[in-house]
Short mmCIF file of C-alpha atoms and ligand atoms in Angstrom, two decimals:
data_model
loop_
_atom_site.label_atom_id
_atom_site.label_comp_id
_atom_site.label_asym_id
_atom_site.label_seq_id
_atom_site.Cartn_x
_atom_site.Cartn_y
_atom_site.Cartn_z
CA MET A 1 0.00 0.00 0.00
CA GLU A 2 1.20 3.47 -0.84
CA ASN A 3 1.77 6.08 1.80
CA GLY A 4 -1.38 7.99 0.66
CA LYS A 5 -1.60 10.24 3.70
CA LYS A 6 2.01 11.04 4.46
CA PHE A 7 3.04 10.17 7.98
CA ARG A 8 6.64 10.60 9.00
CA ARG A 9 6.22 9.52 12.59
CA ILE A 10 3.45 7.92 14.63
CA GLY A 11 3.15 6.69 18.22
CA VAL A 12 2.03 3.32 19.57
CA LEU A 13 0.92 2.53 23.10
CA THR A 14 -0.57 -0.30 25.15
CA SER A 15 -3.00 0.72 27.86
CA GLY A 16 -5.25 -0.89 30.51
CA GLY A 17 -4.69 -4.47 31.69
CA ASP A 18 -1.85 -6.17 29.85
CA ALA A 19 -2.84 -9.05 27.56
CA PRO A 20 -0.78 -11.81 25.92
CA GLY A 21 -0.33 -10.80 22.29
CA MET A 22 0.09 -7.08 22.96
CA ASN A 23 3.79 -7.42 22.12
CA ALA A 24 2.93 -9.08 18.82
CA ALA A 25 0.58 -6.18 18.00
CA TYR A 26 3.22 -3.60 18.97
CA ARG A 27 5.83 -5.39 16.87
CA ALA A 28 3.48 -5.49 13.87
CA VAL A 29 2.69 -1.77 14.16
CA VAL A 30 6.41 -0.94 14.28
CA ARG A 31 7.40 -3.17 11.41
CA ALA A 32 4.42 -2.37 9.17
CA GLY A 33 5.10 1.32 9.86
CA LEU A 34 8.80 1.06 9.02
CA ASP A 35 7.87 -0.90 5.91
CA LYS A 36 5.83 2.11 4.74
CA GLY A 37 8.58 4.58 5.60
CA ILE A 38 7.00 5.67 8.90
CA GLU A 39 9.08 5.97 12.05
CA VAL A 40 7.32 4.63 15.13
CA VAL A 41 7.57 6.01 18.65
CA ALA A 42 6.96 3.56 21.50
CA LEU A 43 5.07 5.43 24.24
CA TYR A 44 5.84 3.94 27.64
CA GLY A 45 3.05 3.09 30.09
CA GLY A 46 0.09 3.81 27.81
CA TYR A 47 -1.25 7.36 27.83
CA ARG A 48 1.14 8.17 30.69
CA GLY A 49 3.91 8.11 28.07
CA LEU A 50 2.13 10.89 26.20
CA VAL A 51 1.35 12.96 29.28
CA GLU A 52 4.87 12.64 30.71
CA SER A 53 6.70 12.62 27.40
CA ASP A 54 8.17 9.18 28.11
CA PHE A 55 8.96 7.41 24.85
CA LYS A 56 11.56 5.90 22.60
CA VAL A 57 11.91 6.38 18.86
CA ILE A 58 12.11 3.01 17.11
CA SER A 59 13.84 3.38 13.78
CA ARG A 60 15.18 -0.13 13.25
CA ARG A 61 13.23 -3.36 12.80
CA CYS A 62 15.61 -5.24 15.09
CA GLU A 63 14.47 -3.11 18.03
CA VAL A 64 11.32 -5.22 18.23
CA SER A 65 13.02 -8.58 17.68
CA ASN A 66 12.28 -11.55 19.92
CA ILE A 67 9.12 -10.16 21.51
CA ILE A 68 6.36 -11.81 19.45
CA ASN A 69 6.35 -14.74 21.86
CA LEU A 70 6.42 -12.75 25.10
CA ALA A 71 3.58 -12.25 27.56
CA GLY A 72 2.80 -8.82 28.98
CA THR A 73 3.76 -5.66 27.15
CA CYS A 74 7.36 -4.57 26.81
CA ILE A 75 6.29 -0.94 26.34
CA TYR A 76 4.47 -1.19 29.67
CA THR A 77 0.93 -0.21 30.49
CA ASP A 78 -0.98 1.90 32.93
CA ARG A 79 -4.52 2.97 33.74
CA CYS A 80 -3.52 6.61 33.42
CA THR A 81 -6.21 8.78 35.04
CA GLY A 82 -4.18 11.95 34.37
CA PHE A 83 -4.82 11.68 30.64
CA ALA A 84 -8.59 11.89 31.21
CA THR A 85 -8.22 15.41 32.61
CA GLU A 86 -7.93 18.55 30.45
CA PRO A 87 -4.43 19.43 31.78
CA GLY A 88 -3.34 15.84 31.05
CA MET A 89 -4.72 16.03 27.52
CA GLN A 90 -2.98 19.38 26.97
CA LYS A 91 0.35 17.86 28.04
CA ALA A 92 -0.24 14.93 25.69
CA LEU A 93 -0.95 17.30 22.79
CA VAL A 94 2.29 19.17 23.53
CA THR A 95 4.25 15.88 23.51
CA LEU A 96 2.71 15.01 20.15
CA LYS A 97 3.41 18.43 18.63
CA GLU A 98 6.94 18.90 19.96
CA ASN A 99 8.00 15.45 18.83
CA ASN A 100 6.23 15.46 15.46
CA ILE A 101 4.09 12.44 16.35
CA GLU A 102 1.37 12.64 13.71
CA GLY A 103 -0.87 9.70 14.60
CA ILE A 104 -1.49 7.14 17.34
CA VAL A 105 -2.21 3.42 17.45
CA ALA A 106 -3.70 2.56 20.86
CA ILE A 107 -3.86 -1.10 21.92
CA GLY A 108 -6.21 -1.94 24.81
CA GLY A 109 -9.83 -2.17 25.95
CA ASP A 110 -12.73 0.24 26.28
CA GLY A 111 -10.84 2.68 28.55
CA THR A 112 -8.09 2.84 25.93
CA PHE A 113 -10.67 3.56 23.23
CA ARG A 114 -12.21 6.39 25.24
CA GLY A 115 -8.74 7.97 25.32
CA ALA A 116 -8.28 7.30 21.61
CA THR A 117 -11.54 8.94 20.60
CA ASP A 118 -10.68 11.98 22.77
CA LEU A 119 -7.39 12.32 20.89
CA ALA A 120 -9.15 11.89 17.54
CA SER A 121 -11.59 14.67 18.45
CA ARG A 122 -8.54 16.94 18.93
CA GLY A 123 -7.48 16.25 15.36
CA ILE A 124 -4.95 13.45 16.01
CA PRO A 125 -5.42 10.51 13.63
CA THR A 126 -6.01 7.60 15.99
CA ILE A 127 -6.66 3.88 15.48
CA GLY A 128 -7.64 1.44 18.25
CA ILE A 129 -6.68 -2.23 18.42
CA PRO A 130 -8.73 -4.38 20.82
CA GLY A 131 -6.38 -5.95 23.37
CA THR A 132 -7.82 -7.29 26.61
CA ILE A 133 -8.15 -10.76 28.08
CA ASP A 134 -11.82 -10.01 28.87
CA ASN A 135 -13.11 -10.11 25.26
CA ASP A 136 -15.65 -7.51 26.37
CA ILE A 137 -15.59 -5.26 23.29
CA THR A 138 -18.98 -5.99 21.73
CA ALA A 139 -17.97 -4.58 18.33
CA THR A 140 -15.52 -7.43 17.75
CA ASP A 141 -15.76 -11.19 18.16
CA TYR A 142 -12.23 -11.25 19.51
CA THR A 143 -9.84 -9.17 21.57
CA ILE A 144 -6.11 -9.93 21.65
CA GLY A 145 -5.20 -11.98 24.72
CA PHE A 146 -8.57 -13.64 25.24
CA GLY A 147 -7.63 -17.06 23.87
CA SER A 148 -4.35 -17.09 25.78
CA ALA A 149 -6.11 -16.24 29.05
CA VAL A 150 -8.66 -19.02 28.46
CA ASP A 151 -5.84 -21.44 27.73
CA ILE A 152 -3.85 -20.47 30.84
CA THR A 153 -6.96 -20.67 33.05
CA MET A 154 -7.93 -24.02 31.56
CA LYS A 155 -4.50 -25.45 32.36
CA MET A 156 -4.69 -24.25 35.95
CA ILE A 157 -8.12 -25.79 36.35
CA ASP A 158 -6.83 -29.07 34.91
CA SER A 159 -4.43 -29.16 37.87
CA LEU A 160 -7.24 -28.41 40.29
CA ARG A 161 -9.28 -31.22 38.81
CA ALA A 162 -6.61 -33.73 39.83
CA THR A 163 -6.60 -32.64 43.46
CA SER A 164 -10.41 -32.37 43.58
CA GLU A 165 -10.70 -35.91 42.31
CA SER A 166 -8.07 -37.24 44.73
CA HIS A 167 -9.76 -35.64 47.76
CA ALA A 168 -13.36 -35.97 46.52
CA ARG A 169 -13.76 -32.21 46.86
CA CYS A 170 -15.37 -29.37 45.01
CA CYS A 171 -13.40 -26.35 43.91
CA VAL A 172 -15.05 -23.08 43.06
CA VAL A 173 -12.78 -21.06 40.81
CA GLU A 174 -13.25 -17.33 40.32
CA VAL A 175 -11.98 -16.31 36.89
CA MET A 176 -11.28 -12.85 35.50
CA GLY A 177 -13.30 -11.01 32.86
CA ARG A 178 -14.28 -7.82 34.67
CA HIS A 179 -18.07 -7.46 34.15
CA ALA A 180 -18.22 -10.05 31.36
CA GLY A 181 -18.53 -13.83 31.48
CA HIS A 182 -16.60 -14.69 28.29
CA ILE A 183 -13.52 -16.19 30.01
CA ALA A 184 -15.73 -18.10 32.45
CA LEU A 185 -17.89 -19.61 29.71
CA ARG A 186 -15.14 -20.78 27.38
CA THR A 187 -13.04 -22.06 30.27
CA ALA A 188 -16.04 -23.91 31.70
CA VAL A 189 -16.62 -25.72 28.40
CA ALA A 190 -12.91 -26.46 27.95
CA CYS A 191 -12.60 -27.83 31.50
CA GLY A 192 -15.87 -29.74 31.56
CA ALA A 193 -17.00 -27.75 34.60
CA PHE A 194 -20.02 -28.98 36.56
CA ALA A 195 -21.50 -25.48 36.64
CA VAL A 196 -20.69 -21.93 35.63
CA ALA A 197 -21.99 -18.62 36.95
CA VAL A 198 -21.74 -15.48 34.82
CA PRO A 199 -23.32 -12.05 35.19
CA GLU A 200 -25.20 -12.35 31.89
CA PHE A 201 -27.51 -15.23 32.96
CA GLU A 202 -29.50 -16.34 36.00
CA PHE A 203 -27.65 -18.97 38.06
CA ASP A 204 -29.94 -21.66 39.47
CA GLU A 205 -28.10 -22.29 42.73
CA GLU A 206 -30.73 -24.62 44.18
CA LYS A 207 -30.68 -26.85 41.12
CA VAL A 208 -26.87 -26.98 40.98
CA ILE A 209 -26.76 -28.07 44.64
CA LYS A 210 -29.47 -30.68 44.11
CA ASP A 211 -27.59 -31.98 41.05
CA MET A 212 -24.34 -32.13 43.04
CA ILE A 213 -25.98 -34.21 45.77
CA GLU A 214 -27.39 -36.59 43.17
CA ALA A 215 -24.08 -36.79 41.28
CA ARG A 216 -22.19 -37.53 44.50
CA ALA A 217 -24.69 -40.28 45.34
CA ALA A 218 -24.08 -41.70 41.87
CA GLY A 219 -20.31 -41.85 42.53
CA LYS A 220 -18.93 -38.50 41.31
CA ARG A 221 -15.91 -37.47 43.40
CA GLY A 222 -14.52 -34.14 42.17
CA PHE A 223 -16.44 -31.05 41.10
CA VAL A 224 -15.22 -27.93 39.32
CA ILE A 225 -17.45 -24.87 39.41
CA ILE A 226 -16.45 -21.67 37.65
CA VAL A 227 -17.67 -18.25 38.72
CA SER A 228 -16.97 -15.10 36.78
CA GLU A 229 -15.51 -12.21 38.80
CA GLY A 230 -18.38 -10.19 37.30
CA CYS A 231 -20.71 -11.98 39.80
CA VAL A 232 -18.99 -9.86 42.44
CA GLY A 233 -18.28 -11.81 45.66
CA TYR A 234 -20.50 -14.72 44.65
CA GLY A 235 -17.70 -17.31 44.36
CA GLU A 236 -16.83 -17.20 48.06
CA LYS A 237 -20.48 -17.17 49.10
CA LEU A 238 -21.25 -20.15 46.85
CA THR A 239 -18.29 -22.07 48.30
CA LYS A 240 -19.80 -21.83 51.80
CA THR A 241 -23.31 -22.66 50.61
CA ILE A 242 -22.14 -25.76 48.74
CA GLU A 243 -20.24 -27.05 51.76
CA GLU A 244 -23.18 -26.40 54.09
CA LYS A 245 -25.86 -27.88 51.85
CA THR A 246 -24.02 -30.82 50.25
CA GLY A 247 -21.49 -31.75 52.92
CA ILE A 248 -18.82 -31.83 50.17
CA THR A 249 -15.55 -30.20 51.22
CA THR A 250 -15.25 -27.13 49.01
CA ARG A 251 -12.33 -24.80 48.37
CA PHE A 252 -12.44 -21.35 46.85
CA ILE A 253 -9.63 -20.58 44.39
CA CYS A 254 -8.92 -17.22 42.80
CA PRO A 255 -6.05 -17.46 40.27
CA ALA A 256 -6.39 -13.72 39.54
CA HIS A 257 -3.56 -12.08 37.57
CA ILE A 258 -1.81 -15.37 36.74
CA GLN A 259 -4.48 -15.60 34.02
CA ARG A 260 -2.92 -12.61 32.27
CA GLY A 261 0.67 -13.70 32.48
CA GLY A 262 1.15 -16.63 30.13
CA ASP A 263 2.64 -16.89 26.67
CA PRO A 264 0.42 -15.75 23.81
CA THR A 265 -1.17 -18.56 21.79
CA ALA A 266 -0.50 -18.83 18.06
CA ASP A 267 -3.95 -17.32 17.35
CA ASP A 268 -3.25 -14.32 19.58
CA ARG A 269 0.07 -13.69 17.85
CA ILE A 270 -1.49 -14.03 14.39
CA ILE A 271 -4.55 -11.86 15.09
CA ALA A 272 -2.36 -9.26 16.81
CA SER A 273 -0.02 -9.19 13.81
CA GLU A 274 -2.91 -8.80 11.38
CA MET A 275 -4.53 -6.06 13.42
CA GLY A 276 -1.24 -4.18 13.86
CA SER A 277 -0.59 -4.19 10.14
CA ARG A 278 -4.20 -3.17 9.39
CA ALA A 279 -3.94 -0.24 11.81
CA ILE A 280 -1.07 1.20 9.76
CA ASP A 281 -3.03 0.69 6.53
CA GLU A 282 -6.01 2.54 8.01
CA LEU A 283 -3.87 5.49 9.08
CA ILE A 284 -2.36 5.70 5.60
CA ARG A 285 -5.85 5.60 4.06
CA GLY A 286 -6.58 8.71 6.07
CA ASN A 287 -8.90 7.03 8.56
CA SER A 288 -9.12 7.97 12.22
CA ASP A 289 -11.28 7.41 15.31
CA ILE A 290 -11.81 3.76 14.38
CA VAL A 291 -11.19 0.43 16.04
CA ILE A 292 -10.02 -2.67 14.18
CA THR A 293 -12.56 -5.49 14.56
CA LEU A 294 -12.66 -9.19 13.80
CA ARG A 295 -16.10 -10.58 13.05
CA LYS A 296 -16.76 -13.95 11.46
CA ASN A 297 -13.03 -14.26 10.80
CA GLN A 298 -12.94 -11.03 8.76
CA LEU A 299 -10.96 -7.98 9.82
CA GLY A 300 -12.94 -4.76 9.63
CA THR A 301 -13.24 -1.39 11.29
CA MET A 302 -15.82 0.52 13.31
CA ASN A 303 -16.03 4.09 14.48
CA ILE A 304 -14.82 4.14 18.10
CA LYS A 305 -17.86 6.03 19.41
CA ASP A 306 -20.15 3.45 17.77
CA ALA A 307 -18.04 0.65 19.27
CA LEU A 308 -18.30 2.24 22.74
CA ASN A 309 -22.05 2.71 22.22
CA VAL A 310 -22.71 -0.88 21.26
CA ASP A 311 -20.80 -1.86 24.39
CA ARG A 312 -22.97 0.41 26.50
CA MET A 313 -26.07 -1.08 24.92
CA PHE A 314 -24.83 -4.62 25.60
CA LYS A 315 -24.09 -3.78 29.22
CA GLY A 316 -27.51 -2.10 29.61
CA LYS A 317 -25.81 1.23 30.35
CA MET A 318 -27.29 3.25 27.51
CA THR A 319 -29.58 6.04 28.67
CA PRO A 320 -32.94 6.61 26.86
CA GLU A 321 -31.49 9.91 25.54
CA GLU A 322 -28.44 8.13 24.09
CA LYS A 323 -30.72 5.55 22.52
CA ALA A 324 -32.96 8.24 21.05
CA ALA A 325 -29.90 9.88 19.46
CA LEU A 326 -29.18 6.77 17.37
CA THR A 327 -30.45 6.53 13.80
CA PRO A 328 -32.95 3.68 13.22
CA ASP A 329 -30.24 1.84 11.25
CA GLN A 330 -27.65 2.26 14.00
CA ASN A 331 -30.15 1.14 16.62
CA ALA A 332 -31.17 -1.94 14.60
CA TRP A 333 -27.58 -2.92 13.89
CA MET A 334 -26.47 -2.49 17.49
CA GLN A 335 -29.45 -4.40 18.84
CA ALA A 336 -28.80 -7.25 16.40
CA ARG A 337 -25.12 -7.30 17.36
CA CYS A 338 -25.94 -7.43 21.09
CA ASP A 339 -28.41 -10.28 20.45
CA GLU A 340 -25.78 -12.13 18.43
CA VAL A 341 -23.13 -11.87 21.17
CA LEU A 342 -25.58 -12.82 23.90
CA SER A 343 -26.91 -15.82 22.01
CA ASP A 344 -23.34 -17.02 21.40
CA MET A 345 -22.72 -16.79 25.15
CA LYS A 346 -25.99 -18.58 25.93
CA ARG A 347 -25.03 -21.42 23.60
CA LEU A 348 -21.84 -21.97 25.62
CA TYR A 349 -23.70 -21.60 28.93
CA ASP A 350 -26.26 -24.25 27.98
CA LEU A 351 -23.51 -26.50 26.63
CA VAL A 352 -21.77 -26.58 30.03
CA TYR A 353 -24.91 -27.93 31.68
CA GLU A 354 -25.78 -30.26 28.82
CA ILE A 355 -22.48 -32.16 28.74
CA ARG A 356 -21.20 -31.94 32.31
O1 F6P B 401 -9.25 -6.04 32.05
C1 F6P B 401 -8.39 -7.07 32.37
C2 F6P B 401 -8.52 -7.42 33.84
O2 F6P B 401 -7.60 -8.45 34.12
C3 F6P B 401 -9.91 -7.83 34.30
O3 F6P B 401 -10.23 -9.14 33.98
C4 F6P B 401 -9.82 -7.55 35.77
O4 F6P B 401 -11.09 -7.27 36.30
C5 F6P B 401 -8.93 -6.34 35.84
O5 F6P B 401 -8.20 -6.30 34.62
C6 F6P B 401 -7.97 -6.32 36.99
O6 F6P B 401 -7.39 -5.08 37.01
P1 F6P B 401 -5.98 -4.76 37.68
O7 F6P B 401 -4.92 -5.42 36.86
O8 F6P B 401 -5.88 -3.30 37.65
O9 F6P B 401 -6.03 -5.36 39.05
#
């Protein structure tokens, strides 16, 4: 692709919770940029790097060698609250101007995209790449890091299964995902969990306990139950209830940040590489204020404000005024998208109970 809109130098940052595959995305942005004659500036610690002028100019491909396979993010990350203030934004704009940084690729979740759209509204060409283990960006089927986190969590639960079976115990495992049950659902299917609780669907506690008692009577020794952290505090409460009502010794396990720390899977590296390269193409095409999406295995783009809106609709956070401001087409599309995501989640939820 030709350098249609001429960029001499752009910045790249990773922001919010780190996710396996962020390094692969960063590497792809740097190398695709250099390939098109664009110098790339690595901003350290997400938006903090912009606010505090903390960055490094990357002008050689070898400066991002040997990172595609690494977990975490080697340009660091932060949940920089300073950037969300007007003085913080002003400092960021000065960093951009003084250092001739003409565009930004921001890798992260919804908080990262709010920052990106703010920059775009100040005239800075900005592209978002979805990178979070939570997979909670409704506009895309997939966020970088999700598959790796599911894989890591699955492997930990495989180890718990062995000890649960040996001791004839139940373990209730609280998995990450913030307000969303995606990690819980996929992990539950992959681990053959006995039950899963996620914020999106009603959890029939009484039935699960009755089924556990029956299963134990029929000879089942170990039980694995997965609870999403989005069901705030429920995992510990359920642990006590199960022990009281079934008499089965039950342990509560919270693997927490270990879920974020493993090596990126092949899929995460590949998707991150594709999205990084696409972000550079979009900048060159003159596009801004968009997020790269992956739906039905096809890369695409969506306006960041629309992506944030469809998220708000999915999470039931959209006010009647915000809804009224949508065009009928936007409203229909967003509603259909929310239904599609929810029905995909429901399919997995039902599958857990069908084949346990
Ligand atoms: O967004 C990724 C995530 O790991 C969530 O699953 C979790 O709720 C949150 O970040 C934890 O945040 P922190 O790393 O700031 O403790």
